[in-house]
Amino acid sequence: MKSDPKNCLYCQNNETLKSLMIEVAKLNVSRVFIFKEQTYRGRCLVAYNGHVDDLNLLSDDERNAFMADVANVTRAMQKIFNPAKINYGAYSDTLEHLHFHLIPKYEDGPDFGGVFRMNPKQVYLTDEEYARMAEALKKEL
């Protein structure tokens, strides 16, 4: 691993992280966040608790626990938002911390049938709307 946890967005839980997403809950081996940019209604992110940069660096048990967390979040998202599909994105080219973007896609919504945009900067919610979304997710997790 090349990156230092002292410089990691997720490990430091810094203001940059808080400007991009809202922590919803701590899971078995990860944390779940709501992405503030909501072009894809219900978009979430699951970040592994430990500072590792790739799924293949985890033991089988750690990997299975992390993927169980990811699956639990997508099950909750499916119940709450009822998307046609949930896209999974695991990128760590420049942010070397294991995390999955979970992007609900809707047949009549943006980019259905194509690749999602990382941060289109188009749709933001009110604090109350984020709070309702977070409560719904917590209830389902």
Short mmCIF file of N, CA and C in Angstrom, two decimals:
data_model
loop_
_atom_site.label_atom_id
_atom_site.label_comp_id
_atom_site.label_asym_id
_atom_site.label_seq_id
_atom_site.Cartn_x
_atom_site.Cartn_y
_atom_site.Cartn_z
N MET A 1 0.84 -1.18 0.00
CA MET A 1 0.00 0.00 0.00
C MET A 1 0.89 1.24 0.00
N LYS A 2 0.51 2.19 -0.82
CA LYS A 2 1.30 3.40 -0.96
C LYS A 2 0.84 4.53 -0.06
N SER A 3 -0.42 4.57 0.25
CA SER A 3 -0.96 5.73 0.96
C SER A 3 -0.77 5.61 2.47
N ASP A 4 -0.80 6.74 3.10
CA ASP A 4 -0.64 6.85 4.54
C ASP A 4 -2.02 7.12 5.16
N PRO A 5 -2.44 6.34 6.16
CA PRO A 5 -3.75 6.58 6.79
C PRO A 5 -3.90 8.01 7.32
N LYS A 6 -2.79 8.67 7.62
CA LYS A 6 -2.86 10.06 8.11
C LYS A 6 -3.31 11.02 7.03
N ASN A 7 -3.24 10.57 5.76
CA ASN A 7 -3.68 11.40 4.65
C ASN A 7 -4.96 10.87 4.00
N CYS A 8 -5.60 9.93 4.65
CA CYS A 8 -6.76 9.25 4.07
C CYS A 8 -8.07 9.92 4.47
N LEU A 9 -8.87 10.22 3.48
CA LEU A 9 -10.18 10.84 3.68
C LEU A 9 -11.03 10.06 4.69
N TYR A 10 -11.08 8.73 4.53
CA TYR A 10 -11.94 7.91 5.38
C TYR A 10 -11.33 7.70 6.77
N CYS A 11 -10.04 7.51 6.83
CA CYS A 11 -9.40 7.27 8.13
C CYS A 11 -9.40 8.53 8.99
N GLN A 12 -9.26 9.69 8.36
CA GLN A 12 -9.21 10.94 9.12
C GLN A 12 -10.59 11.52 9.40
N ASN A 13 -11.60 11.04 8.65
CA ASN A 13 -12.97 11.53 8.87
C ASN A 13 -13.00 13.05 8.88
N ASN A 14 -12.35 13.64 7.89
CA ASN A 14 -12.11 15.08 7.90
C ASN A 14 -13.24 15.89 7.26
N GLU A 15 -13.02 17.18 7.18
CA GLU A 15 -14.05 18.10 6.65
C GLU A 15 -14.33 17.83 5.17
N THR A 16 -13.33 17.40 4.43
CA THR A 16 -13.56 17.07 3.02
C THR A 16 -14.56 15.92 2.92
N LEU A 17 -14.38 14.91 3.73
CA LEU A 17 -15.32 13.78 3.76
C LEU A 17 -16.73 14.28 4.10
N LYS A 18 -16.82 15.10 5.13
CA LYS A 18 -18.13 15.60 5.58
C LYS A 18 -18.78 16.53 4.55
N SER A 19 -17.98 17.14 3.69
CA SER A 19 -18.55 17.99 2.64
C SER A 19 -19.13 17.15 1.50
N LEU A 20 -18.68 15.90 1.38
CA LEU A 20 -19.11 15.03 0.29
C LEU A 20 -20.20 14.04 0.68
N MET A 21 -20.21 13.62 1.96
CA MET A 21 -21.14 12.58 2.36
C MET A 21 -21.49 12.66 3.84
N ILE A 22 -22.54 11.96 4.19
CA ILE A 22 -23.06 11.95 5.56
C ILE A 22 -22.98 10.52 6.08
N GLU A 23 -22.30 10.34 7.21
CA GLU A 23 -22.23 9.00 7.79
C GLU A 23 -23.59 8.62 8.36
N VAL A 24 -24.03 7.41 8.01
CA VAL A 24 -25.33 6.93 8.44
C VAL A 24 -25.20 5.93 9.59
N ALA A 25 -24.28 4.99 9.45
CA ALA A 25 -24.18 3.93 10.46
C ALA A 25 -22.83 3.24 10.37
N LYS A 26 -22.45 2.65 11.50
CA LYS A 26 -21.31 1.75 11.54
C LYS A 26 -21.86 0.34 11.38
N LEU A 27 -21.26 -0.42 10.49
CA LEU A 27 -21.70 -1.78 10.24
C LEU A 27 -20.70 -2.74 10.85
N ASN A 28 -20.75 -4.00 10.48
CA ASN A 28 -19.87 -5.01 11.06
C ASN A 28 -18.39 -4.66 10.88
N VAL A 29 -17.98 -4.38 9.64
CA VAL A 29 -16.57 -4.08 9.37
C VAL A 29 -16.42 -2.82 8.51
N SER A 30 -17.45 -2.01 8.47
CA SER A 30 -17.40 -0.84 7.59
C SER A 30 -18.34 0.24 8.10
N ARG A 31 -18.36 1.34 7.36
CA ARG A 31 -19.29 2.43 7.63
C ARG A 31 -20.07 2.73 6.35
N VAL A 32 -21.32 3.13 6.50
CA VAL A 32 -22.14 3.48 5.35
C VAL A 32 -22.40 4.98 5.38
N PHE A 33 -22.34 5.57 4.20
CA PHE A 33 -22.54 7.01 4.02
C PHE A 33 -23.59 7.25 2.95
N ILE A 34 -24.29 8.36 3.06
CA ILE A 34 -25.13 8.87 1.97
C ILE A 34 -24.28 9.90 1.24
N PHE A 35 -24.20 9.76 -0.06
CA PHE A 35 -23.51 10.76 -0.87
C PHE A 35 -24.37 12.01 -0.90
N LYS A 36 -23.81 13.18 -0.63
CA LYS A 36 -24.61 14.40 -0.64
C LYS A 36 -25.14 14.72 -2.04
N GLU A 37 -24.34 14.47 -3.06
CA GLU A 37 -24.79 14.69 -4.42
C GLU A 37 -25.73 13.55 -4.78
N GLN A 38 -27.00 13.88 -5.04
CA GLN A 38 -28.03 12.85 -5.19
C GLN A 38 -28.67 12.81 -6.58
N THR A 39 -27.87 13.01 -7.62
CA THR A 39 -28.39 12.82 -8.98
C THR A 39 -28.99 11.42 -9.11
N TYR A 40 -28.34 10.46 -8.44
CA TYR A 40 -28.83 9.07 -8.41
C TYR A 40 -29.47 8.87 -7.04
N ARG A 41 -30.78 9.08 -7.00
CA ARG A 41 -31.52 9.10 -5.72
C ARG A 41 -31.24 7.85 -4.89
N GLY A 42 -30.66 8.10 -3.70
CA GLY A 42 -30.35 7.02 -2.78
C GLY A 42 -28.90 6.59 -2.81
N ARG A 43 -28.07 7.29 -3.55
CA ARG A 43 -26.67 6.89 -3.68
C ARG A 43 -25.97 6.83 -2.32
N CYS A 44 -25.28 5.74 -2.10
CA CYS A 44 -24.55 5.50 -0.85
C CYS A 44 -23.12 5.07 -1.14
N LEU A 45 -22.36 4.98 -0.09
CA LEU A 45 -20.98 4.50 -0.16
C LEU A 45 -20.70 3.69 1.09
N VAL A 46 -20.01 2.56 0.92
CA VAL A 46 -19.60 1.74 2.05
C VAL A 46 -18.08 1.71 2.07
N ALA A 47 -17.48 2.13 3.18
CA ALA A 47 -16.03 2.17 3.33
C ALA A 47 -15.58 1.18 4.40
N TYR A 48 -14.58 0.40 4.07
CA TYR A 48 -14.02 -0.58 5.00
C TYR A 48 -13.39 0.15 6.19
N ASN A 49 -13.50 -0.44 7.38
CA ASN A 49 -12.95 0.20 8.58
C ASN A 49 -11.43 0.32 8.57
N GLY A 50 -10.75 -0.71 8.14
CA GLY A 50 -9.28 -0.69 8.13
C GLY A 50 -8.75 0.00 6.89
N HIS A 51 -7.53 0.50 6.97
CA HIS A 51 -6.93 1.19 5.83
C HIS A 51 -6.23 0.17 4.93
N VAL A 52 -7.01 -0.39 4.02
CA VAL A 52 -6.48 -1.26 2.97
C VAL A 52 -6.95 -0.69 1.64
N ASP A 53 -6.19 -0.94 0.59
CA ASP A 53 -6.56 -0.31 -0.67
C ASP A 53 -7.13 -1.26 -1.72
N ASP A 54 -7.28 -2.54 -1.37
CA ASP A 54 -7.82 -3.46 -2.36
C ASP A 54 -8.49 -4.64 -1.66
N LEU A 55 -9.56 -5.09 -2.26
CA LEU A 55 -10.31 -6.23 -1.73
C LEU A 55 -9.43 -7.46 -1.59
N ASN A 56 -8.48 -7.64 -2.50
CA ASN A 56 -7.66 -8.85 -2.46
C ASN A 56 -6.64 -8.87 -1.32
N LEU A 57 -6.53 -7.78 -0.57
CA LEU A 57 -5.63 -7.74 0.58
C LEU A 57 -6.29 -8.23 1.86
N LEU A 58 -7.60 -8.44 1.80
CA LEU A 58 -8.33 -8.92 2.97
C LEU A 58 -8.25 -10.44 3.05
N SER A 59 -8.32 -10.96 4.26
CA SER A 59 -8.46 -12.41 4.42
C SER A 59 -9.84 -12.82 3.89
N ASP A 60 -10.05 -14.09 3.71
CA ASP A 60 -11.37 -14.55 3.25
C ASP A 60 -12.47 -14.10 4.20
N ASP A 61 -12.24 -14.23 5.50
CA ASP A 61 -13.25 -13.83 6.48
C ASP A 61 -13.51 -12.33 6.43
N GLU A 62 -12.45 -11.54 6.33
CA GLU A 62 -12.61 -10.08 6.26
C GLU A 62 -13.36 -9.67 4.98
N ARG A 63 -12.99 -10.28 3.87
CA ARG A 63 -13.66 -9.99 2.60
C ARG A 63 -15.14 -10.36 2.68
N ASN A 64 -15.42 -11.54 3.20
CA ASN A 64 -16.81 -11.98 3.30
C ASN A 64 -17.62 -11.06 4.20
N ALA A 65 -17.02 -10.60 5.29
CA ALA A 65 -17.71 -9.68 6.19
C ALA A 65 -17.96 -8.34 5.51
N PHE A 66 -16.98 -7.86 4.77
CA PHE A 66 -17.15 -6.59 4.06
C PHE A 66 -18.24 -6.70 3.00
N MET A 67 -18.19 -7.76 2.21
CA MET A 67 -19.19 -7.93 1.16
C MET A 67 -20.58 -8.17 1.76
N ALA A 68 -20.66 -8.76 2.93
CA ALA A 68 -21.96 -8.90 3.62
C ALA A 68 -22.49 -7.51 3.99
N ASP A 69 -21.60 -6.62 4.46
CA ASP A 69 -22.02 -5.25 4.76
C ASP A 69 -22.54 -4.57 3.50
N VAL A 70 -21.80 -4.70 2.40
CA VAL A 70 -22.22 -4.10 1.13
C VAL A 70 -23.59 -4.63 0.72
N ALA A 71 -23.77 -5.94 0.80
CA ALA A 71 -25.05 -6.55 0.43
C ALA A 71 -26.18 -6.07 1.33
N ASN A 72 -25.91 -5.92 2.63
CA ASN A 72 -26.95 -5.43 3.54
C ASN A 72 -27.38 -4.01 3.17
N VAL A 73 -26.43 -3.18 2.80
CA VAL A 73 -26.77 -1.81 2.40
C VAL A 73 -27.59 -1.82 1.12
N THR A 74 -27.19 -2.64 0.14
CA THR A 74 -27.96 -2.65 -1.11
C THR A 74 -29.36 -3.22 -0.91
N ARG A 75 -29.51 -4.16 0.01
CA ARG A 75 -30.86 -4.66 0.31
C ARG A 75 -31.72 -3.55 0.89
N ALA A 76 -31.13 -2.77 1.79
CA ALA A 76 -31.87 -1.64 2.37
C ALA A 76 -32.21 -0.61 1.29
N MET A 77 -31.25 -0.31 0.44
CA MET A 77 -31.48 0.64 -0.65
C MET A 77 -32.60 0.16 -1.57
N GLN A 78 -32.61 -1.14 -1.87
CA GLN A 78 -33.64 -1.70 -2.75
C GLN A 78 -35.03 -1.50 -2.13
N LYS A 79 -35.15 -1.77 -0.83
CA LYS A 79 -36.44 -1.60 -0.15
C LYS A 79 -36.89 -0.15 -0.12
N ILE A 80 -35.97 0.75 0.17
CA ILE A 80 -36.32 2.15 0.36
C ILE A 80 -36.56 2.88 -0.97
N PHE A 81 -35.66 2.69 -1.93
CA PHE A 81 -35.67 3.49 -3.15
C PHE A 81 -36.24 2.77 -4.37
N ASN A 82 -36.29 1.44 -4.31
CA ASN A 82 -36.84 0.62 -5.38
C ASN A 82 -36.26 0.95 -6.77
N PRO A 83 -34.94 0.97 -6.89
CA PRO A 83 -34.35 1.23 -8.21
C PRO A 83 -34.48 0.01 -9.11
N ALA A 84 -34.34 0.23 -10.42
CA ALA A 84 -34.34 -0.88 -11.37
C ALA A 84 -33.07 -1.70 -11.22
N LYS A 85 -31.98 -1.05 -10.83
CA LYS A 85 -30.68 -1.71 -10.70
C LYS A 85 -29.81 -0.89 -9.76
N ILE A 86 -28.90 -1.56 -9.07
CA ILE A 86 -27.89 -0.85 -8.28
C ILE A 86 -26.54 -1.14 -8.92
N ASN A 87 -25.83 -0.09 -9.29
CA ASN A 87 -24.48 -0.24 -9.84
C ASN A 87 -23.48 -0.17 -8.69
N TYR A 88 -22.41 -0.96 -8.82
CA TYR A 88 -21.35 -1.01 -7.82
C TYR A 88 -20.09 -0.43 -8.45
N GLY A 89 -19.45 0.49 -7.74
CA GLY A 89 -18.19 1.04 -8.23
C GLY A 89 -17.14 0.95 -7.14
N ALA A 90 -16.01 0.35 -7.47
CA ALA A 90 -14.91 0.23 -6.51
C ALA A 90 -13.66 0.79 -7.16
N TYR A 91 -13.41 2.06 -6.90
CA TYR A 91 -12.28 2.75 -7.52
C TYR A 91 -11.35 3.22 -6.42
N SER A 92 -10.07 3.05 -6.63
CA SER A 92 -9.12 3.57 -5.65
C SER A 92 -7.82 3.97 -6.32
N ASP A 93 -7.95 4.53 -7.52
CA ASP A 93 -6.76 4.99 -8.23
C ASP A 93 -6.04 6.08 -7.45
N THR A 94 -6.79 7.04 -6.94
CA THR A 94 -6.17 8.16 -6.23
C THR A 94 -6.53 8.19 -4.75
N LEU A 95 -7.59 7.53 -4.36
CA LEU A 95 -7.99 7.46 -2.95
C LEU A 95 -7.85 6.01 -2.52
N GLU A 96 -6.71 5.69 -1.95
CA GLU A 96 -6.37 4.30 -1.68
C GLU A 96 -6.94 3.82 -0.35
N HIS A 97 -8.24 3.63 -0.35
CA HIS A 97 -8.94 3.07 0.81
C HIS A 97 -10.11 2.28 0.24
N LEU A 98 -10.25 1.03 0.63
CA LEU A 98 -11.29 0.17 0.09
C LEU A 98 -12.67 0.74 0.39
N HIS A 99 -13.40 1.02 -0.68
CA HIS A 99 -14.77 1.52 -0.56
C HIS A 99 -15.54 1.18 -1.83
N PHE A 100 -16.86 1.05 -1.68
CA PHE A 100 -17.75 0.78 -2.80
C PHE A 100 -18.76 1.91 -2.92
N HIS A 101 -18.88 2.46 -4.12
CA HIS A 101 -19.97 3.38 -4.44
C HIS A 101 -21.17 2.51 -4.81
N LEU A 102 -22.32 2.80 -4.26
CA LEU A 102 -23.55 2.06 -4.54
C LEU A 102 -24.53 3.03 -5.17
N ILE A 103 -24.78 2.84 -6.46
CA ILE A 103 -25.51 3.83 -7.23
C ILE A 103 -26.83 3.23 -7.74
N PRO A 104 -27.95 3.68 -7.18
CA PRO A 104 -29.24 3.22 -7.68
C PRO A 104 -29.50 3.82 -9.06
N LYS A 105 -29.98 3.00 -9.97
CA LYS A 105 -30.30 3.48 -11.31
C LYS A 105 -31.78 3.20 -11.57
N TYR A 106 -32.42 4.16 -12.22
CA TYR A 106 -33.85 4.11 -12.50
C TYR A 106 -34.06 4.18 -14.01
N GLU A 107 -34.99 3.40 -14.51
CA GLU A 107 -35.21 3.36 -15.96
C GLU A 107 -35.46 4.73 -16.56
N ASP A 108 -36.12 5.60 -15.83
CA ASP A 108 -36.39 6.94 -16.34
C ASP A 108 -35.40 7.98 -15.80
N GLY A 109 -34.32 7.51 -15.18
CA GLY A 109 -33.38 8.40 -14.53
C GLY A 109 -32.09 8.62 -15.31
N PRO A 110 -31.22 9.45 -14.76
CA PRO A 110 -29.97 9.78 -15.42
C PRO A 110 -29.09 8.54 -15.66
N ASP A 111 -28.53 8.47 -16.85
CA ASP A 111 -27.50 7.49 -17.21
C ASP A 111 -27.95 6.03 -17.12
N PHE A 112 -29.26 5.77 -17.13
CA PHE A 112 -29.70 4.38 -17.10
C PHE A 112 -29.17 3.68 -18.35
N GLY A 113 -28.58 2.51 -18.17
CA GLY A 113 -28.00 1.78 -19.27
C GLY A 113 -26.57 2.20 -19.59
N GLY A 114 -26.05 3.13 -18.82
CA GLY A 114 -24.68 3.60 -19.04
C GLY A 114 -23.94 3.73 -17.72
N VAL A 115 -22.78 4.31 -17.78
CA VAL A 115 -21.92 4.48 -16.62
C VAL A 115 -22.36 5.72 -15.84
N PHE A 116 -22.37 5.60 -14.53
CA PHE A 116 -22.73 6.75 -13.70
C PHE A 116 -21.60 7.76 -13.69
N ARG A 117 -21.96 9.00 -13.43
CA ARG A 117 -20.97 10.08 -13.29
C ARG A 117 -20.60 10.19 -11.82
N MET A 118 -19.32 10.30 -11.53
CA MET A 118 -18.84 10.29 -10.15
C MET A 118 -19.45 11.42 -9.32
N ASN A 119 -19.43 12.62 -9.84
CA ASN A 119 -19.96 13.75 -9.07
C ASN A 119 -20.51 14.80 -10.03
N PRO A 120 -21.74 14.60 -10.52
CA PRO A 120 -22.30 15.54 -11.48
C PRO A 120 -22.61 16.93 -10.91
N LYS A 121 -22.64 17.06 -9.59
CA LYS A 121 -22.89 18.34 -8.91
C LYS A 121 -24.18 19.00 -9.39
N GLN A 122 -25.26 18.20 -9.46
CA GLN A 122 -26.53 18.71 -9.96
C GLN A 122 -27.65 18.67 -8.94
N VAL A 123 -27.69 17.65 -8.09
CA VAL A 123 -28.84 17.48 -7.19
C VAL A 123 -28.37 17.39 -5.75
N TYR A 124 -28.83 18.34 -4.94
CA TYR A 124 -28.55 18.34 -3.50
C TYR A 124 -29.87 18.45 -2.76
N LEU A 125 -29.94 17.86 -1.60
CA LEU A 125 -31.17 17.82 -0.82
C LEU A 125 -31.10 18.80 0.34
N THR A 126 -32.23 18.96 1.01
CA THR A 126 -32.25 19.75 2.23
C THR A 126 -31.74 18.88 3.38
N ASP A 127 -31.37 19.51 4.46
CA ASP A 127 -30.93 18.76 5.64
C ASP A 127 -32.02 17.78 6.10
N GLU A 128 -33.27 18.21 6.02
CA GLU A 128 -34.38 17.36 6.43
C GLU A 128 -34.50 16.13 5.52
N GLU A 129 -34.29 16.32 4.22
CA GLU A 129 -34.37 15.19 3.29
C GLU A 129 -33.24 14.20 3.54
N TYR A 130 -32.04 14.71 3.79
CA TYR A 130 -30.93 13.80 4.13
C TYR A 130 -31.23 13.05 5.42
N ALA A 131 -31.78 13.74 6.40
CA ALA A 131 -32.10 13.11 7.69
C ALA A 131 -33.13 12.00 7.50
N ARG A 132 -34.16 12.25 6.70
CA ARG A 132 -35.18 11.21 6.45
C ARG A 132 -34.56 10.01 5.74
N MET A 133 -33.68 10.27 4.78
CA MET A 133 -33.02 9.19 4.05
C MET A 133 -32.14 8.37 5.01
N ALA A 134 -31.40 9.06 5.87
CA ALA A 134 -30.52 8.38 6.82
C ALA A 134 -31.34 7.53 7.80
N GLU A 135 -32.43 8.06 8.28
CA GLU A 135 -33.28 7.31 9.22
C GLU A 135 -33.87 6.07 8.55
N ALA A 136 -34.30 6.21 7.31
CA ALA A 136 -34.85 5.06 6.59
C ALA A 136 -33.79 3.98 6.41
N LEU A 137 -32.58 4.39 6.07
CA LEU A 137 -31.49 3.41 5.91
C LEU A 137 -31.17 2.73 7.25
N LYS A 138 -31.04 3.52 8.32
CA LYS A 138 -30.74 2.94 9.64
C LYS A 138 -31.80 1.91 10.02
N LYS A 139 -33.04 2.24 9.77
CA LYS A 139 -34.14 1.34 10.13
C LYS A 139 -34.04 0.01 9.39
N GLU A 140 -33.60 0.04 8.13
CA GLU A 140 -33.50 -1.18 7.32
C GLU A 140 -32.22 -1.97 7.56
N LEU A 141 -31.19 -1.29 8.11
CA LEU A 141 -29.91 -1.99 8.31
C LEU A 141 -29.99 -2.81 9.55
#
